[in-house]
CSV table of C-alpha atoms and ligand atoms in Angstrom, one decimal:
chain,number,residue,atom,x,y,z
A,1,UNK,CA,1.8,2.0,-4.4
A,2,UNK,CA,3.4,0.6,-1.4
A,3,UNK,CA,6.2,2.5,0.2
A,4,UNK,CA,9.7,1.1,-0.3
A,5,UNK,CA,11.9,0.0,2.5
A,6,UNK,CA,14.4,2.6,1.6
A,7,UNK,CA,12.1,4.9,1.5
A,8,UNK,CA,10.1,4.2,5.0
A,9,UNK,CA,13.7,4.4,6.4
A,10,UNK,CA,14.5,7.5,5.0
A,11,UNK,CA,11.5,9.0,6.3
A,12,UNK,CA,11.9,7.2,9.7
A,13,UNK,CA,15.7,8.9,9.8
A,14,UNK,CA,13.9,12.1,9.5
A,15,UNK,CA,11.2,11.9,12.1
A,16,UNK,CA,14.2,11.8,14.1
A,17,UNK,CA,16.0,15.3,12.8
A,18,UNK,CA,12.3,17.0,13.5
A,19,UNK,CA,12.3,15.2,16.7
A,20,UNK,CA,15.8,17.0,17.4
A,21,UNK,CA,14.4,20.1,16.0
A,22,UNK,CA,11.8,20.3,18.4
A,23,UNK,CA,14.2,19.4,21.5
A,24,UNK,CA,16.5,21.7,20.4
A,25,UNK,CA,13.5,24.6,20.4
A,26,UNK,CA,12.5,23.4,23.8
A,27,UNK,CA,16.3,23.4,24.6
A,28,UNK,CA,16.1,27.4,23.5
A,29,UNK,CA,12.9,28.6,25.2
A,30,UNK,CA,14.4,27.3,28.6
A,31,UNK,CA,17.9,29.0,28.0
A,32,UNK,CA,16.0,31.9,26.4
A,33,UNK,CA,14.0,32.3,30.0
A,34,UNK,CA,17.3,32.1,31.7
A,35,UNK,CA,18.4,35.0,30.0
A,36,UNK,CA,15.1,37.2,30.3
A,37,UNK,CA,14.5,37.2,26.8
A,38,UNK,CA,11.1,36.1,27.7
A,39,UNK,CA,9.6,36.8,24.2
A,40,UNK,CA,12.2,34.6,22.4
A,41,UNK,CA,11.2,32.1,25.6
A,42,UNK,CA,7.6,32.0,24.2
A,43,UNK,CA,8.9,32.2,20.4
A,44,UNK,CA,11.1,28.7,20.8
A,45,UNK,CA,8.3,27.0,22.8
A,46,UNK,CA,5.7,27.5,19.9
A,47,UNK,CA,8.1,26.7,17.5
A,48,UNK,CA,9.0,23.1,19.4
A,49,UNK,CA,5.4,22.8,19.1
A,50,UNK,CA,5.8,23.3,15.3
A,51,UNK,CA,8.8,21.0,15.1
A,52,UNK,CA,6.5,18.4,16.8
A,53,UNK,CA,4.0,18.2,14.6
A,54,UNK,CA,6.5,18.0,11.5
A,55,UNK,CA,7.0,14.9,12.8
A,56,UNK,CA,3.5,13.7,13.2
A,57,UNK,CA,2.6,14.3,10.3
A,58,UNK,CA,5.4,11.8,9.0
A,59,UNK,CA,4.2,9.4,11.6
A,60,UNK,CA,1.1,9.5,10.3
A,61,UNK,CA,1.9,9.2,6.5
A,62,UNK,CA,3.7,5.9,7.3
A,63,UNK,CA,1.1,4.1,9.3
A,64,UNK,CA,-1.2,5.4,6.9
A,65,UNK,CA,0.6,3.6,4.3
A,66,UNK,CA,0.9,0.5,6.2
A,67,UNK,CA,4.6,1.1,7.4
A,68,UNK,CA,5.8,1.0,10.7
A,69,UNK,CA,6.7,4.1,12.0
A,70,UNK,CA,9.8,4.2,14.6
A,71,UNK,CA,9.6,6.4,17.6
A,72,UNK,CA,13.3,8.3,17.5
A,73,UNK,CA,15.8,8.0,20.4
A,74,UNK,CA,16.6,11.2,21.9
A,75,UNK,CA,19.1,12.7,24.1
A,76,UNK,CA,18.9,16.4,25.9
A,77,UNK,CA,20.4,18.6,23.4
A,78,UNK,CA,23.2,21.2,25.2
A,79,UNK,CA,22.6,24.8,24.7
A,80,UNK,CA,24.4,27.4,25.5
A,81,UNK,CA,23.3,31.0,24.1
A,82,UNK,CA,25.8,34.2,23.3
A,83,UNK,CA,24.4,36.5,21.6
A,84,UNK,CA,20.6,36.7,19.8
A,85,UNK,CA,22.6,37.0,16.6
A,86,UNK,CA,24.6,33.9,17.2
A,87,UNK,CA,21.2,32.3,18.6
A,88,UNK,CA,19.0,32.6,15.9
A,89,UNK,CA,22.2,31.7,13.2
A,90,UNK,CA,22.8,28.5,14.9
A,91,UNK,CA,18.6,27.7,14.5
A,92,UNK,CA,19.5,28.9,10.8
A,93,UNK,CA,22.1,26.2,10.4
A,94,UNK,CA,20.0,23.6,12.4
A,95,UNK,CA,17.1,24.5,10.1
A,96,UNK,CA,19.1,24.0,7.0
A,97,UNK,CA,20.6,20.7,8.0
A,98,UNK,CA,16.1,20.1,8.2
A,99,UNK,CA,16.2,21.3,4.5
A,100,UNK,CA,19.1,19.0,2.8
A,101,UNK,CA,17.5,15.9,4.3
A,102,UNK,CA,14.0,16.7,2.8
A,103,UNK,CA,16.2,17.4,-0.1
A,104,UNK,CA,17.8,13.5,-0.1
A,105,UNK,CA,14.5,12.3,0.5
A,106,UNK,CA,12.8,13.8,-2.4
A,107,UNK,CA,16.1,12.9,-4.8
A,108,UNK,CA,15.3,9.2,-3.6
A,109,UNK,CA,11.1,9.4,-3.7
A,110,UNK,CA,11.9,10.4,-7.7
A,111,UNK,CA,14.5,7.8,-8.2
A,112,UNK,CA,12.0,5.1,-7.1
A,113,UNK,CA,9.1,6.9,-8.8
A,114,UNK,CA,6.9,7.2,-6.1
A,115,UNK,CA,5.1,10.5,-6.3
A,116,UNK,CA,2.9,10.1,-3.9
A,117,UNK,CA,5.8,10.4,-1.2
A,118,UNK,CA,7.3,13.1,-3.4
A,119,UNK,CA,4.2,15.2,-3.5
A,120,UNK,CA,3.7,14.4,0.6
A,121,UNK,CA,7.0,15.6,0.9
A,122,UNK,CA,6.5,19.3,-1.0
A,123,UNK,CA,4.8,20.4,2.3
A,124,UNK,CA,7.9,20.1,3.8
A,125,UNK,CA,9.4,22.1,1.4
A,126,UNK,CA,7.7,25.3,1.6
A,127,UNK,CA,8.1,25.0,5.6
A,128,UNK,CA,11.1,24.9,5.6
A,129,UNK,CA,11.8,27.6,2.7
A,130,UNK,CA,9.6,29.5,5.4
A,131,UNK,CA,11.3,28.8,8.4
A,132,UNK,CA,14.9,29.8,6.5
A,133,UNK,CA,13.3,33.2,5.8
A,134,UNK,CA,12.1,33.4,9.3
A,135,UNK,CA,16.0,32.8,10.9
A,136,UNK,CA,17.4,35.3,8.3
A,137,UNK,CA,14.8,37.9,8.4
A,138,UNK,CA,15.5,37.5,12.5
A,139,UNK,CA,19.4,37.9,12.5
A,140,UNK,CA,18.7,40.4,9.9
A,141,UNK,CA,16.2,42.6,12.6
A,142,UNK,CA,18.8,41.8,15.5
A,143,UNK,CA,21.9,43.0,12.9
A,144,UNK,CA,20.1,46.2,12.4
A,145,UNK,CA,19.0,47.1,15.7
A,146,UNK,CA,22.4,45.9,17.3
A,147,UNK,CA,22.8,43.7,20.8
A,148,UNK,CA,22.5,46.3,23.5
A,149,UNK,CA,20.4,48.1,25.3
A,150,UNK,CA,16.9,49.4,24.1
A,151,UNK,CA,16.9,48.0,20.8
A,152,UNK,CA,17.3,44.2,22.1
A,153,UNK,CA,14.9,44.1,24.2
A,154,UNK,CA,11.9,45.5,22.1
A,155,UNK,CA,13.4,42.9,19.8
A,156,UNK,CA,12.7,40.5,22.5
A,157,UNK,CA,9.4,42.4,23.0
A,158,UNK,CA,8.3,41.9,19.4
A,159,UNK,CA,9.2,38.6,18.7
A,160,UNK,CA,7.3,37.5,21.7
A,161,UNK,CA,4.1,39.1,20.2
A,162,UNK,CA,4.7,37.5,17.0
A,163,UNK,CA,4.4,34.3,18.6
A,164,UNK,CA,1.3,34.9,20.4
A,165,UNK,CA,-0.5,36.0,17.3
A,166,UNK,CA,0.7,33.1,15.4
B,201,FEO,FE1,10.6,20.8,10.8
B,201,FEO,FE2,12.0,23.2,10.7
B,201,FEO,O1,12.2,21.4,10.6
């Protein structure tokens, strides 16, 4: 069944959100480094990585499907990091805003009746049910351990490893 237009313009309009995701990651890592939280620094730049290929894999559904695929404009996204609380709510929020457009997609794949797009798009449901539990599970760590001293930085320490074993 051939993709409709509202559809491949749906998914297009998402490419770019993972597009942002993954500059916004990027965006992280660097301000992350700033800051010496070198194992956050690490954790953002393999989760740009991820972000990235969320949105290959769109890419690659669409020409698959004989639909043109649109390369997203992007713009430097402006970071500016308080505390590691703050920091991993905001990528909470940013990963929720991810969540409620695969939402709209999926409401409009079903009101068309193509399954095929909705089952495509039940990858990205679990991802990002994943990557929700990974920002809450983080502020929960950082609310327990607090934001000074010792605590932060084996935080730092441990997050760091997580990403290199990942
Ligand atoms: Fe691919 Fe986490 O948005």
């Amino acid at each position: 069944m051939a993709i409709a237009a509202k559809i491949a313009s749906a998914l297009n309009a998402h490419i770019g959100l993972e597009a942002d995701a993954s500059n916004y990651y990027l965006a992280l890592s660097s301000a992350c480094a700033e800051k010496k939280w070198t194992g956050c620094a690490k954790f953002f730049l393999a989760q740009s990585a991820e972000e990235r290929e969320h949105l290959l894999k769109i890419f690659r559904y669409l020409v698959e499907n004989n639909v043109v695929a649109t390369v997203p404009e992007q713009k430097a996204p402006a970071v500016t990091i308080g505390s590691m609380r703050d920091l991993f709510a905001a990528c909470l929020k940013s990963e929720q805003r991810v969540s409620a457009s695969v939402t709209v997609l999926i409401d409009l794949a079903v009101s068309l009746k193509d399954y095929a797009t909705n089952h495509f798009l039940q990858w990205y449901v679990a991802e990002q049910q994943e990557e929700e539990q990974l920002f809450q599970g983080l502020i929960d760590e950082v609310t327990l351990v607090g934001e000074g001293g010792t605590g932060i930085y084996l935080l730092d320490k441990s997050i760091g490893a997580r990403a290199a074993s990942s």
